[in-house]
Amino acid sequence: YGHHEQVNTHRNGSHEEANMTWALVMSAIDDEDVSSVIGRACRQRRIPVNVADVPKYCDFYFTSTFRDKSLQVAVSTNGQGPRVAHRLRREISASIPVGAGQAIENVGILRNKIRQSDPSPQSTEKRMSWMTQVSEMYSIQQLANMNERHVENLLQHYLSGKLPGHDIFQTEAPSTTPSTSPTQTKKGKLILVGGGPGDPDLLTRKALRALSTCDVVIADNLIPKEILNEIPRHIEVIVKPPVCGHAEEVQTDSNEWAVSALSLGKTVVRLKCGDPFLYGRGGEEVNYFRRLGYPVEVVPGISSALCAPLVADIPVTHRGDANQLLISTGRGEKGSFPADPPFSDKRTVVFLMGVRECSRVSEELIKQGYPRDYPTAIVEKATMPGQRIIRGTLETLPHIVKKENVQSPSTFIVGTVVNSCILEENK
């Protein structure tokens, strides 16, 4: 049938090509030859057409849809397997949390109130960032149960420039008992988990157990989605925003989120890249939460300081080449360069968080006596999809990194071991 101002249906009859003035044509004729003629005629007249069971003459497809208020999910197989589309739609809809549609409606109400209260175009980024955090911070069930009082409370937090805690959804009256002393252990528990270099297969069994039995996960921004997918769907997951020069503010926010969940007696996992005690501020967080009286458990993780060289066939120690290892950072406290020891050709140096400081690292090491042609390598996204290994020298590598647009997370390796496992004829 075709559509032109009203629906016109033609059954068991011939089509009149001369009168094809419709805006849209759908053909369900059980005759491929006739359907193909209709399809070609529509194409010649630039009329969008869908010919059943003849995908090459389909300009659009029908989807198998699931709707829950403002939530809409559509699945299409481009005409190849309609029944498979229905099956996938059923399986996808079954996995969607109960109340997801209402949660979206409530978030929309909050979003509109914030826009009305702070409509300035200059506040667009602020609004988007704040709403992103709220949408990630709370469970679908909490968002679905949000009422006018919750919306007003959240709005006041936005206007004051603060992110709320998990206790915003508490229904109990505030406690009038004295606050817990810093040395008294409270019910909630924090688990500091090392997420490894990025490949979920390199998570430890203890890390997986913590991620599957906790109540809330607060994850670093660089934790890849493949690891986040290992977390059961019923567990709340909060992903920290990118640091972008605001490390202290982001750290403070994540601590406050954790405390608000811990105060409700929840088990919170702080999921960090690599190993939490190697440039991960793990020690600071242990001290912070223990001072507040919360028990803290630390689960080690595989650090990219060792894993990244390994996947690039770079042994950090190698007989005849290197007998010592130094792990450093491309950026010290307040932007200073670390005070590394003098040059030794028997030492391998691995820099973490160094991709943005690659040029500076190169310049500083050359000042310290490292040869300009000293072997170096960058391993980008070690163990993850998109992994890249780029070799060069102290002098050339910064230019290569810029040209190739190398991104974080990346590991910077300096030493003769960079070429230890390369065949002599290829060195």
Short mmCIF file of C-alpha atoms in Angstrom, two decimals:
data_model
loop_
_atom_site.label_atom_id
_atom_site.label_comp_id
_atom_site.label_asym_id
_atom_site.label_seq_id
_atom_site.Cartn_x
_atom_site.Cartn_y
_atom_site.Cartn_z
CA TYR A 1 0.00 0.00 0.00
CA GLY A 2 1.04 3.58 -0.39
CA HIS A 3 0.48 6.74 1.60
CA HIS A 4 -0.40 10.15 0.23
CA GLU A 5 -2.35 12.35 2.66
CA GLN A 6 -4.35 9.27 3.59
CA VAL A 7 -3.60 5.54 3.57
CA ASN A 8 -4.47 3.84 0.29
CA THR A 9 -4.41 0.07 0.18
CA HIS A 10 -4.16 -2.02 -3.00
CA ARG A 11 -4.70 -5.77 -2.76
CA ASN A 12 -4.75 -8.44 -5.47
CA GLY A 13 -4.49 -5.91 -8.23
CA SER A 14 -1.95 -4.38 -10.50
CA HIS A 15 -0.19 -1.18 -9.62
CA GLU A 16 -0.48 1.79 -11.89
CA GLU A 17 3.03 3.20 -12.34
CA ALA A 18 1.76 6.39 -13.89
CA ASN A 19 -0.29 7.17 -10.79
CA MET A 20 2.48 6.52 -8.29
CA THR A 21 2.36 9.87 -6.48
CA TRP A 22 2.56 8.47 -2.97
CA ALA A 23 4.99 9.72 -0.32
CA LEU A 24 5.62 6.24 1.06
CA VAL A 25 5.17 2.73 -0.36
CA MET A 26 5.12 -0.62 1.41
CA SER A 27 4.69 -3.83 -0.59
CA ALA A 28 3.77 -7.19 0.94
CA ILE A 29 3.05 -9.05 -2.30
CA ASP A 30 4.06 -12.71 -2.24
CA ASP A 31 5.60 -12.43 -5.70
CA GLU A 32 9.22 -11.36 -5.83
CA ASP A 33 9.12 -10.39 -9.51
CA VAL A 34 6.15 -8.04 -9.05
CA SER A 35 7.62 -6.70 -5.80
CA SER A 36 10.90 -5.97 -7.57
CA VAL A 37 9.07 -4.03 -10.28
CA ILE A 38 7.36 -1.95 -7.57
CA GLY A 39 10.68 -1.41 -5.84
CA ARG A 40 12.41 -0.22 -9.02
CA ALA A 41 9.50 2.05 -9.93
CA CYS A 42 9.63 3.69 -6.50
CA ARG A 43 13.38 4.15 -6.68
CA GLN A 44 13.03 5.85 -10.09
CA ARG A 45 10.50 8.27 -8.58
CA ARG A 46 12.51 8.74 -5.38
CA ILE A 47 9.65 7.36 -3.26
CA PRO A 48 10.79 5.59 -0.05
CA VAL A 49 9.79 1.96 -0.31
CA ASN A 50 9.76 -1.21 1.78
CA VAL A 51 9.38 -4.46 -0.18
CA ALA A 52 8.76 -7.44 2.06
CA ASP A 53 11.46 -10.13 1.77
CA VAL A 54 13.39 -8.16 -0.85
CA PRO A 55 15.95 -6.25 1.28
CA LYS A 56 17.68 -4.65 -1.72
CA TYR A 57 14.47 -2.69 -2.37
CA CYS A 58 14.01 -1.56 1.22
CA ASP A 59 14.83 2.08 2.01
CA PHE A 60 13.59 1.66 5.57
CA TYR A 61 12.83 -1.20 7.97
CA PHE A 62 10.35 -1.87 10.72
CA THR A 63 11.68 -2.46 14.20
CA SER A 64 10.61 -4.70 17.01
CA THR A 65 10.01 -2.22 19.81
CA PHE A 66 9.73 -2.11 23.58
CA ARG A 67 8.24 0.93 25.31
CA ASP A 68 8.01 1.94 28.94
CA LYS A 69 6.88 5.56 29.19
CA SER A 70 9.72 7.65 27.70
CA LEU A 71 12.00 4.64 27.33
CA GLN A 72 12.00 3.18 23.83
CA VAL A 73 14.14 0.29 22.62
CA ALA A 74 14.04 -0.78 18.97
CA VAL A 75 15.72 -3.76 17.33
CA SER A 76 16.15 -4.21 13.58
CA THR A 77 17.84 -6.94 11.56
CA ASN A 78 17.57 -4.99 8.27
CA GLY A 79 15.07 -7.51 6.96
CA GLN A 80 17.36 -10.49 7.49
CA GLY A 81 15.70 -12.10 10.50
CA PRO A 82 12.48 -10.48 11.79
CA ARG A 83 11.78 -13.29 14.27
CA VAL A 84 15.30 -12.97 15.66
CA ALA A 85 14.61 -9.26 16.17
CA HIS A 86 11.52 -10.14 18.21
CA ARG A 87 13.52 -12.59 20.30
CA LEU A 88 16.31 -10.09 20.94
CA ARG A 89 13.75 -7.44 21.87
CA ARG A 90 12.22 -9.82 24.43
CA GLU A 91 15.61 -10.65 25.92
CA ILE A 92 16.70 -7.01 26.02
CA SER A 93 13.44 -5.85 27.59
CA ALA A 94 13.64 -8.64 30.19
CA SER A 95 17.05 -7.34 31.28
CA ILE A 96 15.87 -3.74 31.72
CA PRO A 97 15.41 -2.91 35.41
CA VAL A 98 11.84 -2.61 36.65
CA GLY A 99 10.86 1.04 36.83
CA ALA A 100 13.30 2.23 34.16
CA GLY A 101 10.60 4.17 32.34
CA GLN A 102 9.51 5.97 35.50
CA ALA A 103 13.15 6.67 36.37
CA ILE A 104 13.58 8.41 33.00
CA GLU A 105 10.39 10.42 33.53
CA ASN A 106 11.63 11.57 36.95
CA VAL A 107 15.07 12.49 35.63
CA GLY A 108 13.33 14.53 32.92
CA ILE A 109 11.36 16.43 35.56
CA LEU A 110 14.55 17.17 37.51
CA ARG A 111 16.36 18.20 34.32
CA ASN A 112 13.61 20.64 33.37
CA LYS A 113 13.54 22.19 36.85
CA ILE A 114 17.30 22.71 36.76
CA ARG A 115 17.11 24.27 33.31
CA GLN A 116 14.32 26.62 34.48
CA SER A 117 16.29 27.60 37.58
CA ASP A 118 19.58 28.12 35.73
CA PRO A 119 18.76 28.78 32.04
CA SER A 120 21.97 30.60 31.10
CA PRO A 121 23.80 29.15 28.06
CA GLN A 122 27.02 29.57 30.06
CA SER A 123 25.67 26.97 32.52
CA THR A 124 25.14 24.27 29.87
CA GLU A 125 28.32 22.37 30.70
CA LYS A 126 27.63 22.65 34.44
CA ARG A 127 24.08 21.31 34.01
CA MET A 128 25.21 18.43 31.81
CA SER A 129 28.04 17.42 34.13
CA TRP A 130 25.84 17.55 37.23
CA MET A 131 22.99 15.59 35.64
CA THR A 132 25.44 12.99 34.34
CA GLN A 133 26.69 12.38 37.87
CA VAL A 134 23.17 12.12 39.32
CA SER A 135 22.12 9.72 36.55
CA GLU A 136 25.14 7.47 37.24
CA MET A 137 25.15 7.83 41.01
CA TYR A 138 21.75 6.40 41.94
CA SER A 139 20.16 3.07 41.14
CA ILE A 140 17.30 2.86 38.66
CA GLN A 141 15.01 1.95 41.55
CA GLN A 142 15.99 5.07 43.49
CA LEU A 143 15.42 7.28 40.46
CA ALA A 144 12.08 5.59 39.81
CA ASN A 145 10.97 6.24 43.42
CA MET A 146 12.01 9.90 43.31
CA ASN A 147 9.22 12.21 44.51
CA GLU A 148 8.71 15.98 44.60
CA ARG A 149 10.64 16.29 47.85
CA HIS A 150 13.63 14.44 46.36
CA VAL A 151 13.53 16.60 43.22
CA GLU A 152 13.46 19.81 45.27
CA ASN A 153 16.30 18.54 47.46
CA LEU A 154 18.39 17.67 44.41
CA LEU A 155 17.65 21.06 42.87
CA GLN A 156 18.94 22.82 45.98
CA HIS A 157 22.12 20.75 45.84
CA TYR A 158 22.63 21.79 42.22
CA LEU A 159 22.08 25.48 42.99
CA SER A 160 24.59 25.28 45.85
CA GLY A 161 27.16 23.64 43.56
CA LYS A 162 27.22 20.33 45.44
CA LEU A 163 26.57 16.72 44.58
CA PRO A 164 24.16 14.94 46.97
CA GLY A 165 24.92 11.69 48.76
CA HIS A 166 23.05 8.40 48.85
CA ASP A 167 21.31 9.47 52.06
CA ILE A 168 19.09 11.83 50.06
CA PHE A 169 16.69 8.91 49.54
CA GLN A 170 16.57 7.93 53.19
CA THR A 171 13.07 7.87 54.59
CA GLU A 172 14.10 7.57 58.23
CA ALA A 173 14.11 10.64 60.42
CA PRO A 174 17.56 12.04 61.19
CA SER A 175 19.24 10.39 64.13
CA THR A 176 19.47 12.36 67.36
CA THR A 177 22.15 10.13 68.87
CA PRO A 178 25.68 11.48 69.27
CA SER A 179 27.95 11.06 66.24
CA THR A 180 30.19 8.03 66.13
CA SER A 181 33.69 8.64 67.40
CA PRO A 182 36.53 8.44 64.81
CA THR A 183 37.89 5.28 66.36
CA GLN A 184 34.58 3.39 66.47
CA THR A 185 34.03 0.92 63.63
CA LYS A 186 30.79 1.52 61.73
CA LYS A 187 28.69 -0.98 59.86
CA GLY A 188 29.67 0.03 56.32
CA LYS A 189 32.85 -1.32 54.76
CA LEU A 190 35.13 0.02 52.04
CA ILE A 191 37.06 -2.30 49.70
CA LEU A 192 39.85 -0.73 47.66
CA VAL A 193 40.12 -2.89 44.52
CA GLY A 194 42.86 -2.84 41.91
CA GLY A 195 41.24 -3.20 38.49
CA GLY A 196 44.44 -4.19 36.69
CA PRO A 197 45.59 -2.84 33.31
CA GLY A 198 42.23 -3.14 31.56
CA ASP A 199 41.70 -6.71 30.36
CA PRO A 200 38.91 -8.24 32.53
CA ASP A 201 40.68 -11.62 32.31
CA LEU A 202 43.49 -10.06 34.38
CA LEU A 203 41.21 -9.20 37.31
CA THR A 204 42.03 -11.32 40.34
CA ARG A 205 39.46 -13.74 41.68
CA LYS A 206 39.31 -11.69 44.87
CA ALA A 207 38.59 -8.54 42.88
CA LEU A 208 35.75 -10.24 40.99
CA ARG A 209 34.31 -11.54 44.26
CA ALA A 210 34.33 -8.02 45.74
CA LEU A 211 32.69 -6.56 42.64
CA SER A 212 29.92 -9.17 42.69
CA THR A 213 29.06 -8.99 46.41
CA CYS A 214 29.23 -5.25 47.21
CA ASP A 215 26.38 -2.73 47.22
CA VAL A 216 28.02 0.19 45.42
CA VAL A 217 31.00 0.53 43.04
CA ILE A 218 32.72 3.89 42.61
CA ALA A 219 34.98 3.48 39.58
CA ASP A 220 37.78 5.60 38.16
CA ASN A 221 37.01 7.28 34.85
CA LEU A 222 39.59 5.21 32.93
CA ILE A 223 38.14 1.84 33.99
CA PRO A 224 37.13 0.27 30.63
CA LYS A 225 33.56 -0.82 29.95
CA GLU A 226 34.71 -4.44 29.60
CA ILE A 227 35.50 -4.47 33.33
CA LEU A 228 32.37 -2.55 34.29
CA ASN A 229 30.38 -5.20 32.41
CA GLU A 230 31.64 -7.78 34.92
CA ILE A 231 29.65 -6.05 37.68
CA PRO A 232 26.17 -7.56 38.24
CA ARG A 233 23.36 -5.31 37.04
CA HIS A 234 21.72 -4.96 40.45
CA ILE A 235 24.79 -3.23 41.90
CA GLU A 236 24.97 0.57 41.77
CA VAL A 237 27.90 1.83 39.68
CA ILE A 238 29.19 5.40 39.87
CA VAL A 239 31.88 6.42 37.38
CA LYS A 240 34.03 9.36 38.42
CA PRO A 241 34.14 12.21 35.87
CA PRO A 242 37.35 12.98 33.96
CA VAL A 243 39.93 14.78 36.10
CA CYS A 244 40.93 17.44 33.53
CA GLY A 245 42.96 19.46 36.02
CA HIS A 246 40.43 19.06 38.85
CA ALA A 247 41.91 16.03 40.61
CA GLU A 248 41.35 17.35 44.13
CA GLU A 249 37.68 18.21 43.52
CA VAL A 250 36.98 14.84 41.88
CA GLN A 251 38.74 13.02 44.73
CA THR A 252 36.68 14.92 47.31
CA ASP A 253 33.45 14.10 45.48
CA SER A 254 34.24 10.37 45.32
CA ASN A 255 35.10 10.32 49.04
CA GLU A 256 31.79 12.01 49.87
CA TRP A 257 29.83 9.56 47.68
CA ALA A 258 31.50 6.67 49.46
CA VAL A 259 30.82 8.09 52.92
CA SER A 260 27.13 8.66 52.14
CA ALA A 261 26.78 4.98 51.14
CA LEU A 262 28.93 3.72 54.03
CA SER A 263 26.80 5.65 56.51
CA LEU A 264 23.85 3.55 55.36
CA GLY A 265 25.75 0.37 56.21
CA LYS A 266 26.61 -0.46 52.60
CA THR A 267 29.71 -2.19 51.30
CA VAL A 268 31.46 0.12 48.86
CA VAL A 269 34.11 -0.85 46.31
CA ARG A 270 36.50 1.86 45.14
CA LEU A 271 37.58 0.42 41.80
CA LYS A 272 40.92 1.82 40.68
CA CYS A 273 43.10 1.31 37.62
CA GLY A 274 46.12 -0.94 38.02
CA ASP A 275 47.16 -1.36 41.64
CA PRO A 276 45.57 1.07 44.11
CA PHE A 277 48.85 1.65 45.97
CA LEU A 278 50.90 2.59 42.88
CA TYR A 279 50.10 6.21 41.97
CA GLY A 280 46.47 5.48 42.77
CA ARG A 281 46.06 7.54 45.95
CA GLY A 282 45.19 4.29 47.66
CA GLY A 283 47.10 5.09 50.83
CA GLU A 284 45.35 8.44 51.16
CA GLU A 285 41.94 6.81 50.88
CA VAL A 286 42.80 4.11 53.42
CA ASN A 287 43.79 6.77 55.94
CA TYR A 288 40.76 8.93 55.15
CA PHE A 289 38.16 6.21 55.70
CA ARG A 290 39.88 4.62 58.69
CA ARG A 291 39.99 8.01 60.41
CA LEU A 292 36.21 8.11 59.96
CA GLY A 293 35.95 4.72 61.62
CA TYR A 294 35.21 2.56 58.58
CA PRO A 295 37.01 -0.75 58.03
CA VAL A 296 39.04 -0.85 54.81
CA GLU A 297 40.21 -3.87 52.83
CA VAL A 298 42.73 -3.57 50.01
CA VAL A 299 42.67 -5.95 47.03
CA PRO A 300 45.87 -5.75 44.93
CA GLY A 301 45.75 -5.39 41.16
CA ILE A 302 48.21 -5.95 38.32
CA SER A 303 49.92 -2.66 37.54
CA SER A 304 50.52 -1.48 34.00
CA ALA A 305 54.03 -0.59 35.18
CA LEU A 306 54.84 -4.29 34.78
CA CYS A 307 52.06 -5.47 32.47
CA ALA A 308 52.49 -2.86 29.72
CA PRO A 309 56.18 -3.66 29.10
CA LEU A 310 55.33 -7.36 29.16
CA VAL A 311 52.70 -7.16 26.39
CA ALA A 312 55.23 -5.19 24.31
CA ASP A 313 57.89 -7.92 24.71
CA ILE A 314 59.94 -5.59 26.91
CA PRO A 315 61.45 -7.33 29.97
CA VAL A 316 61.98 -4.71 32.68
CA THR A 317 65.08 -6.64 33.80
CA HIS A 318 67.26 -8.57 31.37
CA ARG A 319 70.68 -10.12 31.89
CA GLY A 320 73.31 -7.87 30.36
CA ASP A 321 70.86 -5.00 29.76
CA ALA A 322 69.15 -4.03 33.03
CA ASN A 323 69.44 -5.19 36.64
CA GLN A 324 67.23 -2.57 38.28
CA LEU A 325 63.82 -0.98 37.78
CA LEU A 326 62.54 2.51 38.60
CA ILE A 327 58.82 3.30 38.46
CA SER A 328 58.14 7.01 38.23
CA THR A 329 55.45 9.45 37.12
CA GLY A 330 55.41 12.07 34.41
CA ARG A 331 53.86 14.57 36.79
CA GLY A 332 54.76 14.99 40.46
CA GLU A 333 53.08 17.02 43.17
CA LYS A 334 51.91 20.47 42.03
CA GLY A 335 53.22 19.77 38.52
CA SER A 336 56.84 19.25 39.55
CA PHE A 337 59.08 16.72 37.83
CA PRO A 338 60.13 13.81 40.12
CA ALA A 339 63.68 13.85 41.47
CA ASP A 340 64.86 10.67 39.73
CA PRO A 341 68.37 9.26 40.37
CA PRO A 342 71.27 9.91 37.93
CA PHE A 343 71.44 8.04 34.63
CA SER A 344 72.44 4.38 34.65
CA ASP A 345 72.46 2.26 31.51
CA LYS A 346 71.57 -0.76 33.67
CA ARG A 347 68.29 0.74 34.83
CA THR A 348 64.84 0.52 33.24
CA VAL A 349 62.57 3.47 33.95
CA VAL A 350 58.79 3.12 33.61
CA PHE A 351 56.69 6.28 33.70
CA LEU A 352 53.00 6.11 34.55
CA MET A 353 50.59 8.91 33.68
CA GLY A 354 53.22 10.26 31.32
CA VAL A 355 51.57 10.60 27.92
CA ARG A 356 50.66 14.28 28.38
CA GLU A 357 54.09 14.98 29.81
CA CYS A 358 56.01 12.97 27.21
CA SER A 359 57.94 15.97 25.83
CA ARG A 360 58.81 17.19 29.30
CA VAL A 361 59.94 13.74 30.45
CA SER A 362 62.18 13.46 27.39
CA GLU A 363 63.71 16.90 27.95
CA GLU A 364 64.33 16.32 31.68
CA LEU A 365 65.97 12.93 31.13
CA ILE A 366 68.27 14.35 28.45
CA LYS A 367 69.23 17.11 30.91
CA GLN A 368 70.08 14.39 33.45
CA GLY A 369 72.54 12.79 31.05
CA TYR A 370 70.42 10.28 29.15
CA PRO A 371 71.58 9.92 25.51
CA ARG A 372 69.27 11.48 22.93
CA ASP A 373 69.16 8.20 21.00
CA TYR A 374 68.35 6.15 24.13
CA PRO A 375 65.65 3.50 23.40
CA THR A 376 62.10 4.36 24.50
CA ALA A 377 58.61 3.00 23.94
CA ILE A 378 55.00 3.99 24.58
CA VAL A 379 52.39 1.29 25.21
CA GLU A 380 48.90 2.70 24.73
CA LYS A 381 45.85 0.91 26.21
CA ALA A 382 47.89 -2.10 27.30
CA THR A 383 45.90 -5.41 27.20
CA MET A 384 42.81 -3.59 25.87
CA PRO A 385 41.22 -3.31 22.44
CA GLY A 386 43.11 -0.67 20.50
CA GLN A 387 46.44 -1.48 22.15
CA ARG A 388 49.38 0.17 20.37
CA ILE A 389 53.14 -0.13 20.86
CA ILE A 390 55.32 2.69 19.54
CA ARG A 391 59.12 2.56 19.74
CA GLY A 392 61.54 5.41 19.28
CA THR A 393 64.24 7.31 21.11
CA LEU A 394 64.15 9.96 23.80
CA GLU A 395 64.52 12.58 21.10
CA THR A 396 62.01 11.23 18.55
CA LEU A 397 59.28 9.69 20.69
CA PRO A 398 57.53 12.94 21.71
CA HIS A 399 57.10 13.84 18.03
CA ILE A 400 55.78 10.35 17.27
CA VAL A 401 53.33 10.50 20.18
CA LYS A 402 51.96 13.81 18.91
CA LYS A 403 51.76 12.61 15.31
CA GLU A 404 50.02 9.36 16.26
CA ASN A 405 47.70 11.12 18.76
CA VAL A 406 48.51 8.70 21.58
CA GLN A 407 45.92 8.82 24.38
CA SER A 408 45.70 7.80 28.03
CA PRO A 409 46.13 5.33 29.56
CA SER A 410 49.66 4.94 28.24
CA THR A 411 52.93 3.73 29.76
CA PHE A 412 56.30 5.29 28.89
CA ILE A 413 59.31 2.91 29.03
CA VAL A 414 62.96 4.03 28.89
CA GLY A 415 65.96 1.70 28.72
CA THR A 416 68.02 -0.66 26.61
CA VAL A 417 65.51 -3.42 27.42
CA VAL A 418 63.12 -1.78 24.93
CA ASN A 419 65.06 -3.66 22.22
CA SER A 420 66.15 -6.73 24.19
CA CYS A 421 63.64 -9.09 22.57
CA ILE A 422 64.00 -7.75 19.03
CA LEU A 423 65.99 -9.99 16.70
CA GLU A 424 69.46 -8.64 15.99
CA GLU A 425 68.76 -8.11 12.30
CA ASN A 426 65.70 -6.00 13.17
CA LYS A 427 67.38 -3.80 15.77
#
